[in-house]
PDB file of C-alpha atoms in Angstrom:
ATOM      1  CA  MET A   1      -0.163   0.158   0.022  1.00 42.00           C
ATOM      2  CA  THR A   2       1.412   3.457  -1.066  1.00 58.00           C
ATOM      3  CA  ASN A   3       0.163   7.168   0.302  1.00 68.00           C
ATOM      4  CA  LEU A   4       1.568   8.435  -2.871  1.00 75.00           C
ATOM      5  CA  ASP A   5      -0.725  11.391  -4.081  1.00 79.00           C
ATOM      6  CA  LEU A   6      -1.454  10.992  -7.782  1.00 76.00           C
ATOM      7  CA  SER A   7      -0.828  14.893  -8.096  1.00 81.00           C
ATOM      8  CA  THR A   8       2.364  14.719  -7.371  1.00 89.00           C
ATOM      9  CA  ILE A   9       3.172  11.862 -10.253  1.00 95.00           C
ATOM     10  CA  PRO A  10       6.414  13.316 -12.341  1.00 97.00           C
ATOM     11  CA  GLU A  11       5.856  13.428 -16.204  1.00 98.00           C
ATOM     12  CA  HIS A  12       8.475  11.951 -17.201  1.00 98.00           C
ATOM     13  CA  VAL A  13      11.013   9.606 -14.979  1.00 98.00           C
ATOM     14  CA  ALA A  14      14.629   7.709 -16.051  1.00 98.00           C
ATOM     15  CA  ILE A  15      16.189   4.666 -14.468  1.00 98.00           C
ATOM     16  CA  ILE A  16      19.679   3.493 -14.117  1.00 97.00           C
ATOM     17  CA  MET A  17      19.595  -0.382 -13.618  1.00 95.00           C
ATOM     18  CA  ASP A  18      22.306  -0.918 -11.562  1.00 94.00           C
ATOM     19  CA  GLY A  19      23.586  -3.960  -9.998  1.00 95.00           C
ATOM     20  CA  ASN A  20      22.544  -7.031 -11.795  1.00 93.00           C
ATOM     21  CA  GLY A  21      25.752  -8.529 -11.392  1.00 91.00           C
ATOM     22  CA  ARG A  22      26.561  -7.906  -8.040  1.00 95.00           C
ATOM     23  CA  TRP A  23      22.970  -9.162  -6.708  1.00 96.00           C
ATOM     24  CA  ALA A  24      23.640 -12.807  -8.545  1.00 95.00           C
ATOM     25  CA  ASN A  25      27.483 -12.229  -7.378  1.00 95.00           C
ATOM     26  CA  GLN A  26      26.083 -12.647  -3.568  1.00 96.00           C
ATOM     27  CA  ARG A  27      24.126 -15.852  -4.372  1.00 97.00           C
ATOM     28  CA  GLY A  28      27.386 -17.576  -6.113  1.00 97.00           C
ATOM     29  CA  MET A  29      25.538 -17.651  -9.796  1.00 96.00           C
ATOM     30  CA  PRO A  30      26.858 -16.033 -13.082  1.00 91.00           C
ATOM     31  CA  ARG A  31      26.430 -12.226 -13.882  1.00 90.00           C
ATOM     32  CA  ALA A  32      23.466 -13.447 -16.460  1.00 89.00           C
ATOM     33  CA  TYR A  33      21.652 -14.916 -14.105  1.00 92.00           C
ATOM     34  CA  GLY A  34      21.587 -11.485 -12.320  1.00 93.00           C
ATOM     35  CA  HIS A  35      20.398 -10.154 -15.756  1.00 91.00           C
ATOM     36  CA  ARG A  36      17.581 -12.388 -16.029  1.00 91.00           C
ATOM     37  CA  GLN A  37      16.464 -11.438 -13.096  1.00 94.00           C
ATOM     38  CA  GLY A  38      16.663  -7.551 -13.629  1.00 93.00           C
ATOM     39  CA  MET A  39      13.947  -8.594 -16.242  1.00 92.00           C
ATOM     40  CA  GLU A  40      11.227  -9.355 -14.415  1.00 93.00           C
ATOM     41  CA  SER A  41      12.702  -6.055 -12.077  1.00 95.00           C
ATOM     42  CA  LEU A  42      11.853  -4.147 -15.441  1.00 94.00           C
ATOM     43  CA  HIS A  43       8.520  -5.806 -16.252  1.00 93.00           C
ATOM     44  CA  ALA A  44       7.202  -4.758 -12.466  1.00 96.00           C
ATOM     45  CA  VAL A  45       8.270  -0.990 -12.935  1.00 97.00           C
ATOM     46  CA  VAL A  46       6.571  -0.497 -16.718  1.00 96.00           C
ATOM     47  CA  ARG A  47       3.532  -1.955 -15.115  1.00 96.00           C
ATOM     48  CA  ALA A  48       3.679   0.068 -12.280  1.00 97.00           C
ATOM     49  CA  ALA A  49       4.633   3.317 -14.093  1.00 97.00           C
ATOM     50  CA  GLY A  50       1.976   3.521 -16.961  1.00 96.00           C
ATOM     51  CA  ASP A  51      -1.234   2.346 -14.176  1.00 95.00           C
ATOM     52  CA  LEU A  52       0.294   5.859 -12.665  1.00 96.00           C
ATOM     53  CA  GLY A  53      -0.517   7.824 -15.658  1.00 96.00           C
ATOM     54  CA  ILE A  54       3.510   8.149 -15.892  1.00 98.00           C
ATOM     55  CA  ARG A  55       4.417   9.820 -19.843  1.00 98.00           C
ATOM     56  CA  TYR A  56       7.469   8.625 -20.297  1.00 98.00           C
ATOM     57  CA  LEU A  57       9.772   6.053 -18.428  1.00 98.00           C
ATOM     58  CA  THR A  58      13.387   6.045 -19.500  1.00 98.00           C
ATOM     59  CA  LEU A  59      15.494   3.030 -18.971  1.00 96.00           C
ATOM     60  CA  PHE A  60      19.330   2.552 -18.696  1.00 94.00           C
ATOM     61  CA  ALA A  61      19.589  -0.897 -20.779  1.00 89.00           C
ATOM     62  CA  PHE A  62      23.514  -0.796 -22.651  1.00 83.00           C
ATOM     63  CA  SER A  63      25.880   2.150 -22.225  1.00 84.00           C
ATOM     64  CA  SER A  64      28.303   2.434 -24.408  1.00 79.00           C
ATOM     65  CA  GLU A  65      31.295   1.871 -22.682  1.00 79.00           C
ATOM     66  CA  ASN A  66      29.212  -1.846 -21.644  1.00 78.00           C
ATOM     67  CA  TRP A  67      30.676  -3.326 -24.469  1.00 78.00           C
ATOM     68  CA  ARG A  68      34.106  -3.737 -22.157  1.00 76.00           C
ATOM     69  CA  ARG A  69      32.880  -6.132 -21.053  1.00 77.00           C
ATOM     70  CA  PRO A  70      32.979  -9.562 -21.248  1.00 79.00           C
ATOM     71  CA  GLU A  71      31.643 -11.232 -24.243  1.00 82.00           C
ATOM     72  CA  THR A  72      29.787 -14.076 -22.595  1.00 80.00           C
ATOM     73  CA  GLU A  73      28.358 -10.987 -20.756  1.00 79.00           C
ATOM     74  CA  ILE A  74      27.107  -8.774 -23.885  1.00 82.00           C
ATOM     75  CA  SER A  75      25.433 -11.675 -25.369  1.00 80.00           C
ATOM     76  CA  GLY A  76      23.946 -12.643 -22.911  1.00 78.00           C
ATOM     77  CA  LEU A  77      22.286  -8.903 -22.418  1.00 80.00           C
ATOM     78  CA  PHE A  78      21.652  -9.188 -26.115  1.00 80.00           C
ATOM     79  CA  GLY A  79      19.911 -12.470 -26.105  1.00 81.00           C
ATOM     80  CA  LEU A  80      17.129 -10.924 -23.234  1.00 82.00           C
ATOM     81  CA  LEU A  81      17.519  -8.050 -25.781  1.00 82.00           C
ATOM     82  CA  LYS A  82      15.970 -10.811 -27.851  1.00 82.00           C
ATOM     83  CA  THR A  83      13.388 -11.803 -25.530  1.00 81.00           C
ATOM     84  CA  PHE A  84      12.306  -8.471 -25.009  1.00 81.00           C
ATOM     85  CA  VAL A  85      11.323  -7.737 -27.991  1.00 79.00           C
ATOM     86  CA  GLN A  86      10.147 -10.960 -29.556  1.00 78.00           C
ATOM     87  CA  ARG A  87       7.964 -12.086 -25.831  1.00 83.00           C
ATOM     88  CA  ASP A  88       7.241  -9.122 -24.541  1.00 88.00           C
ATOM     89  CA  LEU A  89       6.085  -6.686 -27.149  1.00 89.00           C
ATOM     90  CA  ALA A  90       3.007  -7.821 -27.584  1.00 89.00           C
ATOM     91  CA  GLU A  91       1.856  -6.943 -24.501  1.00 91.00           C
ATOM     92  CA  LEU A  92       3.196  -3.295 -24.601  1.00 93.00           C
ATOM     93  CA  ARG A  93       1.138  -3.389 -27.681  1.00 93.00           C
ATOM     94  CA  SER A  94      -2.044  -4.209 -25.348  1.00 93.00           C
ATOM     95  CA  ARG A  95      -0.801  -1.695 -22.613  1.00 94.00           C
ATOM     96  CA  ASN A  96      -0.843   1.125 -25.353  1.00 96.00           C
ATOM     97  CA  VAL A  97       2.545   1.539 -24.487  1.00 96.00           C
ATOM     98  CA  ARG A  98       5.202   3.215 -27.696  1.00 97.00           C
ATOM     99  CA  VAL A  99       9.056   2.322 -27.276  1.00 96.00           C
ATOM    100  CA  ARG A 100      11.541   4.515 -28.874  1.00 96.00           C
ATOM    101  CA  VAL A 101      15.410   3.895 -28.750  1.00 95.00           C
ATOM    102  CA  ILE A 102      18.017   6.143 -27.733  1.00 96.00           C
ATOM    103  CA  GLY A 103      21.751   5.947 -28.386  1.00 95.00           C
ATOM    104  CA  GLU A 104      24.340   5.675 -31.106  1.00 93.00           C
ATOM    105  CA  ARG A 105      23.569   3.096 -33.885  1.00 91.00           C
ATOM    106  CA  GLY A 106      25.623   3.064 -36.287  1.00 87.00           C
ATOM    107  CA  ASN A 107      27.986   1.017 -35.151  1.00 82.00           C
ATOM    108  CA  LEU A 108      25.538  -1.686 -34.179  1.00 85.00           C
ATOM    109  CA  LYS A 109      25.605  -5.143 -35.882  1.00 85.00           C
ATOM    110  CA  ASN A 110      22.304  -5.696 -38.448  1.00 90.00           C
ATOM    111  CA  ASP A 111      20.754  -8.075 -35.678  1.00 86.00           C
ATOM    112  CA  ILE A 112      20.868  -5.568 -33.107  1.00 87.00           C
ATOM    113  CA  LEU A 113      19.120  -2.754 -35.619  1.00 90.00           C
ATOM    114  CA  LYS A 114      16.701  -4.918 -36.538  1.00 91.00           C
ATOM    115  CA  LEU A 115      15.571  -5.747 -33.212  1.00 89.00           C
ATOM    116  CA  LEU A 116      15.442  -2.207 -31.876  1.00 91.00           C
ATOM    117  CA  ILE A 117      13.779  -0.743 -35.464  1.00 93.00           C
ATOM    118  CA  GLU A 118      10.642  -3.947 -34.893  1.00 91.00           C
ATOM    119  CA  ALA A 119      10.120  -2.619 -31.223  1.00 92.00           C
ATOM    120  CA  GLU A 120      10.006   1.091 -33.011  1.00 95.00           C
ATOM    121  CA  GLU A 121       7.873   0.061 -35.048  1.00 95.00           C
ATOM    122  CA  GLY A 122       5.857  -2.464 -33.581  1.00 93.00           C
ATOM    123  CA  THR A 123       4.936  -0.099 -30.913  1.00 95.00           C
ATOM    124  CA  ALA A 124       4.374   3.292 -33.021  1.00 95.00           C
ATOM    125  CA  THR A 125       1.459   3.545 -33.524  1.00 96.00           C
ATOM    126  CA  ASN A 126       0.433   3.466 -29.386  1.00 96.00           C
ATOM    127  CA  THR A 127      -0.330   6.825 -27.432  1.00 96.00           C
ATOM    128  CA  GLY A 128      -0.099   5.893 -23.926  1.00 96.00           C
ATOM    129  CA  MET A 129       3.258   5.627 -21.983  1.00 98.00           C
ATOM    130  CA  THR A 130       6.539   6.013 -23.566  1.00 98.00           C
ATOM    131  CA  LEU A 131       9.187   3.559 -22.335  1.00 97.00           C
ATOM    132  CA  VAL A 132      12.890   4.983 -23.577  1.00 97.00           C
ATOM    133  CA  ILE A 133      14.872   2.658 -23.654  1.00 94.00           C
ATOM    134  CA  ALA A 134      18.782   3.989 -23.567  1.00 95.00           C
ATOM    135  CA  PHE A 135      21.112   1.489 -25.595  1.00 92.00           C
ATOM    136  CA  ASN A 136      24.288   1.971 -26.737  1.00 90.00           C
ATOM    137  CA  TYR A 137      23.797   5.421 -25.632  1.00 94.00           C
ATOM    138  CA  GLY A 138      26.570   7.461 -23.397  1.00 96.00           C
ATOM    139  CA  ALA A 139      25.511  11.351 -22.604  1.00 97.00           C
ATOM    140  CA  ARG A 140      28.553  12.536 -23.999  1.00 97.00           C
ATOM    141  CA  ASP A 141      28.765  10.932 -27.260  1.00 95.00           C
ATOM    142  CA  GLU A 142      24.895  12.278 -27.522  1.00 97.00           C
ATOM    143  CA  MET A 143      26.196  15.831 -26.884  1.00 97.00           C
ATOM    144  CA  THR A 144      28.939  15.767 -28.872  1.00 97.00           C
ATOM    145  CA  ARG A 145      27.020  14.311 -31.947  1.00 96.00           C
ATOM    146  CA  ALA A 146      24.413  16.923 -31.485  1.00 97.00           C
ATOM    147  CA  VAL A 147      26.920  20.163 -31.271  1.00 96.00           C
ATOM    148  CA  SER A 148      28.663  17.745 -34.371  1.00 96.00           C
ATOM    149  CA  ALA A 149      25.535  18.484 -36.407  1.00 96.00           C
ATOM    150  CA  LEU A 150      24.812  21.663 -35.760  1.00 96.00           C
ATOM    151  CA  MET A 151      28.066  22.975 -36.624  1.00 95.00           C
ATOM    152  CA  ARG A 152      27.656  20.998 -40.007  1.00 96.00           C
ATOM    153  CA  ASP A 153      24.619  23.621 -40.738  1.00 96.00           C
ATOM    154  CA  VAL A 154      26.684  26.141 -39.975  1.00 96.00           C
ATOM    155  CA  GLN A 155      29.203  25.727 -42.149  1.00 95.00           C
ATOM    156  CA  ALA A 156      27.146  24.380 -44.511  1.00 96.00           C
ATOM    157  CA  GLY A 157      25.648  28.342 -44.488  1.00 96.00           C
ATOM    158  CA  LEU A 158      22.049  27.053 -43.265  1.00 95.00           C
ATOM    159  CA  LEU A 159      22.384  27.937 -39.545  1.00 94.00           C
ATOM    160  CA  PRO A 160      24.227  31.227 -38.410  1.00 95.00           C
ATOM    161  CA  MET A 161      26.387  31.037 -34.914  1.00 94.00           C
ATOM    162  CA  SER A 162      24.097  32.953 -33.269  1.00 94.00           C
ATOM    163  CA  ALA A 163      21.963  29.749 -33.492  1.00 93.00           C
ATOM    164  CA  ILE A 164      23.324  27.455 -32.049  1.00 93.00           C
ATOM    165  CA  THR A 165      21.355  27.792 -28.358  1.00 96.00           C
ATOM    166  CA  PRO A 166      20.553  25.169 -25.697  1.00 96.00           C
ATOM    167  CA  GLU A 167      17.215  24.621 -27.562  1.00 96.00           C
ATOM    168  CA  ALA A 168      18.919  24.320 -30.777  1.00 96.00           C
ATOM    169  CA  ILE A 169      21.984  21.826 -28.836  1.00 97.00           C
ATOM    170  CA  SER A 170      18.373  19.438 -27.086  1.00 97.00           C
ATOM    171  CA  ALA A 171      16.454  19.631 -30.284  1.00 97.00           C
ATOM    172  CA  ARG A 172      19.486  17.432 -31.513  1.00 97.00           C
ATOM    173  CA  LEU A 173      19.755  15.037 -29.495  1.00 98.00           C
ATOM    174  CA  ASP A 174      18.248  12.090 -29.017  1.00 98.00           C
ATOM    175  CA  THR A 175      15.874  13.191 -26.918  1.00 98.00           C
ATOM    176  CA  ALA A 176      14.680  15.920 -29.014  1.00 98.00           C
ATOM    177  CA  GLY A 177      10.557  16.226 -28.611  1.00 97.00           C
ATOM    178  CA  MET A 178      10.722  14.730 -24.940  1.00 97.00           C
ATOM    179  CA  PRO A 179      10.480  16.670 -21.493  1.00 97.00           C
ATOM    180  CA  ASP A 180      13.855  16.296 -19.590  1.00 98.00           C
ATOM    181  CA  PRO A 181      13.592  13.898 -17.043  1.00 98.00           C
ATOM    182  CA  ASP A 182      11.697  15.002 -13.571  1.00 98.00           C
ATOM    183  CA  LEU A 183      13.387  12.214 -11.900  1.00 98.00           C
ATOM    184  CA  ILE A 184      16.494   9.747 -11.727  1.00 98.00           C
ATOM    185  CA  ILE A 185      16.348   6.765  -9.970  1.00 98.00           C
ATOM    186  CA  ARG A 186      19.481   4.819  -9.762  1.00 98.00           C
ATOM    187  CA  THR A 187      19.535   1.339  -8.223  1.00 98.00           C
ATOM    188  CA  SER A 188      22.215  -0.227  -5.895  1.00 97.00           C
ATOM    189  CA  GLY A 189      23.434   2.340  -3.656  1.00 96.00           C
ATOM    190  CA  GLU A 190      25.630   4.356  -6.295  1.00 96.00           C
ATOM    191  CA  GLU A 191      25.397   7.639  -6.068  1.00 97.00           C
ATOM    192  CA  ARG A 192      26.103   8.888  -9.720  1.00 96.00           C
ATOM    193  CA  LEU A 193      24.765   9.478 -13.135  1.00 97.00           C
ATOM    194  CA  SER A 194      27.268   7.536 -15.061  1.00 96.00           C
ATOM    195  CA  ASN A 195      27.221   8.723 -18.812  1.00 96.00           C
ATOM    196  CA  PHE A 196      23.230   9.342 -18.248  1.00 97.00           C
ATOM    197  CA  LEU A 197      20.884  12.075 -19.784  1.00 98.00           C
ATOM    198  CA  LEU A 198      23.759  14.200 -18.409  1.00 98.00           C
ATOM    199  CA  TRP A 199      21.838  17.351 -20.565  1.00 98.00           C
ATOM    200  CA  GLN A 200      18.803  16.816 -19.407  1.00 98.00           C
ATOM    201  CA  ALA A 201      19.112  16.019 -15.726  1.00 98.00           C
ATOM    202  CA  ALA A 202      20.025  19.422 -14.819  1.00 97.00           C
ATOM    203  CA  TYR A 203      16.952  20.302 -13.180  1.00 96.00           C
ATOM    204  CA  SER A 204      16.119  16.434 -12.230  1.00 98.00           C
ATOM    205  CA  GLU A 205      15.184  15.591  -9.142  1.00 98.00           C
ATOM    206  CA  LEU A 206      17.806  12.409  -7.986  1.00 98.00           C
ATOM    207  CA  VAL A 207      16.952   9.600  -5.839  1.00 98.00           C
ATOM    208  CA  PHE A 208      19.169   6.129  -4.869  1.00 98.00           C
ATOM    209  CA  VAL A 209      18.300   3.427  -3.577  1.00 98.00           C
ATOM    210  CA  PRO A 210      20.320   0.732  -1.772  1.00 98.00           C
ATOM    211  CA  GLU A 211      18.006  -2.401  -3.493  1.00 98.00           C
ATOM    212  CA  TYR A 212      20.104  -3.889  -6.075  1.00 97.00           C
ATOM    213  CA  TRP A 213      17.965  -3.469  -9.477  1.00 97.00           C
ATOM    214  CA  PRO A 214      16.090  -7.610  -9.637  1.00 96.00           C
ATOM    215  CA  ASP A 215      14.981  -6.697  -6.237  1.00 97.00           C
ATOM    216  CA  PHE A 216      13.606  -3.021  -7.056  1.00 98.00           C
ATOM    217  CA  GLY A 217      10.136  -4.391  -7.618  1.00 96.00           C
ATOM    218  CA  ARG A 218       6.460  -2.131  -7.822  1.00 96.00           C
ATOM    219  CA  GLU A 219       6.258  -1.520  -3.529  1.00 97.00           C
ATOM    220  CA  ASN A 220       9.900   0.163  -4.406  1.00 97.00           C
ATOM    221  CA  PHE A 221       8.870   2.050  -7.136  1.00 98.00           C
ATOM    222  CA  LEU A 222       6.236   3.860  -5.389  1.00 97.00           C
ATOM    223  CA  ALA A 223       8.403   4.937  -2.630  1.00 97.00           C
ATOM    224  CA  ALA A 224      10.779   6.783  -4.806  1.00 97.00           C
ATOM    225  CA  LEU A 225       7.453   8.139  -6.028  1.00 97.00           C
ATOM    226  CA  GLU A 226       6.879   9.703  -2.774  1.00 96.00           C
ATOM    227  CA  ARG A 227      10.272  10.352  -1.752  1.00 96.00           C
ATOM    228  CA  TYR A 228      10.053  12.798  -5.501  1.00 97.00           C
ATOM    229  CA  ALA A 229       6.697  14.450  -4.110  1.00 95.00           C
ATOM    230  CA  THR A 230       8.548  15.590  -0.953  1.00 93.00           C
ATOM    231  CA  ARG A 231      10.613  17.578  -3.248  1.00 91.00           C
ATOM    232  CA  ASN A 232      10.146  21.143  -3.532  1.00 84.00           C
ATOM    233  CA  ARG A 233      11.877  21.953  -7.538  1.00 75.00           C
ATOM    234  CA  ARG A 234      12.464  25.539  -7.517  1.00 71.00           C
ATOM    235  CA  PHE A 235      14.322  25.288 -10.868  1.00 69.00           C
ATOM    236  CA  GLY A 236      17.037  27.762  -9.967  1.00 67.00           C
ATOM    237  CA  GLY A 237      14.270  30.389  -7.980  1.00 65.00           C
ATOM    238  CA  LEU A 238      13.148  30.921  -5.027  1.00 59.00           C
ATOM    239  CA  ALA A 239      10.398  29.007  -2.777  1.00 59.00           C
ATOM    240  CA  PRO A 240       7.062  31.134  -2.043  1.00 57.00           C
ATOM    241  CA  ALA A 241       8.087  30.828   1.351  1.00 52.00           C
ATOM    242  CA  ALA A 242      11.952  32.071   1.268  1.00 46.00           C
ATOM    243  CA  ALA A 243      10.817  35.123  -1.709  1.00 44.00           C
ATOM    244  CA  VAL A 244       8.179  36.073   1.336  1.00 43.00           C
ATOM    245  CA  VAL A 245      11.501  36.290   3.581  1.00 43.00           C
ATOM    246  CA  GLY A 246      13.646  37.614   1.552  1.00 46.00           C
ATOM    247  CA  SER A 247      11.502  40.784  -0.135  1.00 37.00           C
TER     248      SER A 247
END
């Protein structure tokens, strides 16, 4: 049960799903086992977010730095991606969830790219929650690509230098057209963003929880939303009470 006030529900929640490997290690199991169990948490959170009316849910699924991991682990993660598309896409369609994938696609193998495109195209007409999968994603790479695109337009004479504004950069990020995340949650007790949505997180509320991702379910998600509801978001301004006292 929860005392969550539905009027405080954020429009966009992003999650760094961390701790699958450590969760498995504590149980004497291979890291792949933790990733499989983490899929169950993913299902629970996606359903909860949709039920609560959250408009955007962004999940950090595979970072551009994850290629440094052992080949067996990477293969296992790709296997889970294939399972997700083949098994879970039908449920997402039925729940009116739209899938959007962000991240660099240029260096992906054709079979992986095909899966990502299938997930997007298979839900393109849905009008409910947008499930954003950050795959082969790194925020610095994203920002570099955005600025490079702007500079190409400047060099081609399509834009003046004065047109390089924060709004112009945002419009060329992978998340163009989406609101910035109101809340970013990270599991496993780590307290950093790890190259995730660095530009978009400028005014996000951050909630760090100790549970590893396989232990993070619906109730943990609701508890994080309750913590968010207590925050006073000022976006660089003054809180109403402070404004009166300091006037």
